[in-house]
Short mmCIF file of C-alpha atoms in Angstrom, two decimals:
data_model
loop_
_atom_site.label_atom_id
_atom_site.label_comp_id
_atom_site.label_asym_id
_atom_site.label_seq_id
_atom_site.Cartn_x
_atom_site.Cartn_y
_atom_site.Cartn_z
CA UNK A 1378 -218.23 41.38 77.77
CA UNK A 1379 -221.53 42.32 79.61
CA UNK A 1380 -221.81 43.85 83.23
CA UNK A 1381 -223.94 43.07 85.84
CA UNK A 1382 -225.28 45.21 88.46
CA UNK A 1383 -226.69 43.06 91.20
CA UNK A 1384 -227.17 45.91 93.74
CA UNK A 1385 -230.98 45.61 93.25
CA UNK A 1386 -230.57 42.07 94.88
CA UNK A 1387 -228.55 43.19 97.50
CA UNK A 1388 -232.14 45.83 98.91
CA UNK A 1389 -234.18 42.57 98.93
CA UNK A 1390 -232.10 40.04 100.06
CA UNK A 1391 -231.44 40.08 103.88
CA UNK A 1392 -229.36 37.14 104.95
CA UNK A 1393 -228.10 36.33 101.76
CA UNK A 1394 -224.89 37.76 101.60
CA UNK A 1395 -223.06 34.84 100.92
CA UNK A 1396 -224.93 34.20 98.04
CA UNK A 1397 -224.32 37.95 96.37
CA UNK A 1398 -220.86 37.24 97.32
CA UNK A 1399 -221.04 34.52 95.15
CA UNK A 1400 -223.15 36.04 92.61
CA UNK A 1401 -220.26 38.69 92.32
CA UNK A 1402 -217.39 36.33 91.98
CA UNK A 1403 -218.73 34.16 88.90
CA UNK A 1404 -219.65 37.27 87.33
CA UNK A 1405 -216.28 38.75 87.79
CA UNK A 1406 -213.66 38.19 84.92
CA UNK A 1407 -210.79 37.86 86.73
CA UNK A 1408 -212.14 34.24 88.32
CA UNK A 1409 -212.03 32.61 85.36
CA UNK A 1410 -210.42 29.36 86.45
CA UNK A 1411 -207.59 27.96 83.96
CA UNK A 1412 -208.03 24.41 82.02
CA UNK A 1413 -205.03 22.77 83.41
CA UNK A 1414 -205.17 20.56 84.93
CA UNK A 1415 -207.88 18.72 84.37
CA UNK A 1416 -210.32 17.29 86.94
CA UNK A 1417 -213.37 15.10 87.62
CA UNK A 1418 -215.82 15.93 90.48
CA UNK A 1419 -217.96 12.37 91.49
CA UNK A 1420 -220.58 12.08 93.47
CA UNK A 1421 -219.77 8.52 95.48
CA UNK A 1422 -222.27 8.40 97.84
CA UNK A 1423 -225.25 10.22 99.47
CA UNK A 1424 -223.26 12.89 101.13
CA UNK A 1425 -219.71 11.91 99.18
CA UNK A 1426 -218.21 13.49 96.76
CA UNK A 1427 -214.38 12.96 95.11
CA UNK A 1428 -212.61 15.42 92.93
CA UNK A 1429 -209.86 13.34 91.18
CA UNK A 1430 -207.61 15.70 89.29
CA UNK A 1431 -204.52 14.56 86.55
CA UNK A 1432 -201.59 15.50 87.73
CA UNK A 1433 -198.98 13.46 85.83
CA UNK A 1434 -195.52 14.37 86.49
CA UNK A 1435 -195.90 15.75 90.11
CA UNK A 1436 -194.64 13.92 93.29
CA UNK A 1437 -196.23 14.14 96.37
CA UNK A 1438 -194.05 16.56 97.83
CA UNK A 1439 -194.95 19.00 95.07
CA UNK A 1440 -198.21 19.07 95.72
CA UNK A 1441 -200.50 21.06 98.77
CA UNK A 1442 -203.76 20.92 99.28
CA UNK A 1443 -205.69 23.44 102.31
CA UNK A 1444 -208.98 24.23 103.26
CA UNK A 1445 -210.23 27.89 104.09
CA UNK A 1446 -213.07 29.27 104.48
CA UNK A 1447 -215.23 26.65 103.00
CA UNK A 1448 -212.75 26.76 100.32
CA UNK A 1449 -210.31 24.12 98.48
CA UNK A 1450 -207.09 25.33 97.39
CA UNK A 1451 -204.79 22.89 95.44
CA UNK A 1452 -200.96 24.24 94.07
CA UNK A 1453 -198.20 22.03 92.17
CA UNK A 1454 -195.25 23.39 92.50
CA UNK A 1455 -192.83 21.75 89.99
CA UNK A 1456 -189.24 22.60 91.07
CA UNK A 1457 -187.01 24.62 88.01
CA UNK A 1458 -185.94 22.78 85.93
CA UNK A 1459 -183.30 24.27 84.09
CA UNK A 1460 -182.39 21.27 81.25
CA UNK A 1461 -183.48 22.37 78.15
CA UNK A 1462 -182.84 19.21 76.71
CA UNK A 1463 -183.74 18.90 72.52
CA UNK A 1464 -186.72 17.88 72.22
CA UNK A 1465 -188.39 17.61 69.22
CA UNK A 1466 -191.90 18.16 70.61
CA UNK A 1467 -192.48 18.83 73.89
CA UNK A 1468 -196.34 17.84 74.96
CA UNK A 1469 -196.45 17.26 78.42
CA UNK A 1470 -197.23 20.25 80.88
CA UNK A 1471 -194.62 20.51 83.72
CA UNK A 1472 -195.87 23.56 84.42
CA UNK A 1473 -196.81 25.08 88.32
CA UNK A 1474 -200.68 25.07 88.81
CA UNK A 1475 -203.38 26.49 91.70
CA UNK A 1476 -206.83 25.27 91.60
CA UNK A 1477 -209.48 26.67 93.74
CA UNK A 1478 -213.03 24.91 94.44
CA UNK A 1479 -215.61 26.67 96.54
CA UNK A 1480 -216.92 24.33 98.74
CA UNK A 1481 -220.58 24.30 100.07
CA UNK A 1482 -221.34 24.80 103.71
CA UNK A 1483 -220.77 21.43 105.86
CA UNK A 1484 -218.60 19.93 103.03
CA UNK A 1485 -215.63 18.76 105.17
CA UNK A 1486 -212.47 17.34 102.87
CA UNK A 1487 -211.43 14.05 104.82
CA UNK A 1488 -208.54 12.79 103.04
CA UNK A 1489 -206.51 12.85 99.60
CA UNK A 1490 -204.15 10.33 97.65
CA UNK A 1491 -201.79 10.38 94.65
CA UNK A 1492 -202.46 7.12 92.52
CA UNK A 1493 -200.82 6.62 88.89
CA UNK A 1494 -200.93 10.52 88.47
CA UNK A 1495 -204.38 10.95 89.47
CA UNK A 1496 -204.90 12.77 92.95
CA UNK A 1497 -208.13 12.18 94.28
CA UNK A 1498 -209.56 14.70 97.48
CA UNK A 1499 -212.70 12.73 98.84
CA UNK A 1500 -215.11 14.70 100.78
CA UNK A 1501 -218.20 14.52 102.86
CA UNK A 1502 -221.53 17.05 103.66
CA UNK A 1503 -221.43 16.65 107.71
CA UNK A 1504 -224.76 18.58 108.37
CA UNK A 1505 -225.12 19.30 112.14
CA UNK A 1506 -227.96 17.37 114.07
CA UNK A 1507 -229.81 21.01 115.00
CA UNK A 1508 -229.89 21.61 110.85
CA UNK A 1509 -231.52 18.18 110.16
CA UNK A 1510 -235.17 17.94 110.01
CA UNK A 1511 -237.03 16.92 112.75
CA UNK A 1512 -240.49 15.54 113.74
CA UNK A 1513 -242.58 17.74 116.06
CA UNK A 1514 -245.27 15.67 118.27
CA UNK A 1515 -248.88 17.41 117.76
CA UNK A 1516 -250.52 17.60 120.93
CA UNK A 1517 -253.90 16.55 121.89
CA UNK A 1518 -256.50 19.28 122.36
CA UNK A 1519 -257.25 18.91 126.29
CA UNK A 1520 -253.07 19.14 126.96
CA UNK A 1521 -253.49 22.72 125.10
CA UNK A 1522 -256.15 24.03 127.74
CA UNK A 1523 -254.79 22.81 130.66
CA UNK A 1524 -251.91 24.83 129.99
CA UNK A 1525 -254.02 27.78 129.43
CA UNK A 1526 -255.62 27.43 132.37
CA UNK A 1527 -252.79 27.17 133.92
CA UNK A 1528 -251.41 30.12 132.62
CA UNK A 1529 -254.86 32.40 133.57
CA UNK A 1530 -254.59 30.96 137.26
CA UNK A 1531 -250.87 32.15 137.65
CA UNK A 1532 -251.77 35.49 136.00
CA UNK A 1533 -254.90 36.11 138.81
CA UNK A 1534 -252.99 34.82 141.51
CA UNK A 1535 -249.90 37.39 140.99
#
């Protein structure tokens, strides 16, 4: 396995913390995210997005789902269940899960639902009106040296 050293980022980049933070976490071994279970992520809309995740087997009650920190956390916890049973192959998982997604800033989760063993978590970017873009007027000339003129008289008057 190869090691990174992303301290020479860290001199340059004011501001960007978040994004060494980042940086540091993908590189880091111990986030490697397990393959059960499996999920989608969709992109339904402009600012939309669903992750839909198979979770066959699980009731609702076994499931919990919590935002922190601009991050998704979902757990199944599947009560013990102590019948062994004989099976002669035993395929599906009944096993406890956590999930983790990191969400980006704005991304607001605004609801979840368990359907045929699917649970889908829809979610929507809610940028703030100050971080949209905006149109700025340009100003004609004569406005510009009025308020210069302005400005000189108050400056010989005090």
């Amino acid at each position: 396995m190869r090691n990174f050293d992303f301290s020479p980022l860290y001199r340059s980049a004011i501001g960007f913390d978040r994004m060494a933070n980042l940086l540091d976490a993908m590189s880091s071994s111990e986030q490697k995210q397990p393959s059960y279970p499996p999920y989608d992520i969709e992109l339904t809309g402009d600012d939309s997005y669903r992750i839909t995740m198979a979770v066959a087997g699980f009731e609702q009650s076994e499931l919990d789902i919590q935002v922190e920190q601009n991050r998704l956390l979902i757990n199944g916890t599947k009560p013990g269940n102590d019948s062994q049973g004989n099976y002669l192959h035993r395929g599906i998982a009944a096993r406890n899960f956590e999930r983790r997604f990191q969400l980006a800033d704005h991304v607001k989760v605004t609801g979840a639902k368990l359907v045929n063993g699917l649970l889908h978590v829809d979610l929507v970017r809610e940028i703030p009106e100050a971080m949209k873009p905006r149109k700025i007027a340009i100003s004609e000339d004569n406005m510009l040296r009025h308020t210069e003129n302005e400005v000189s008289t108050n400056t010989a008057v005090a």
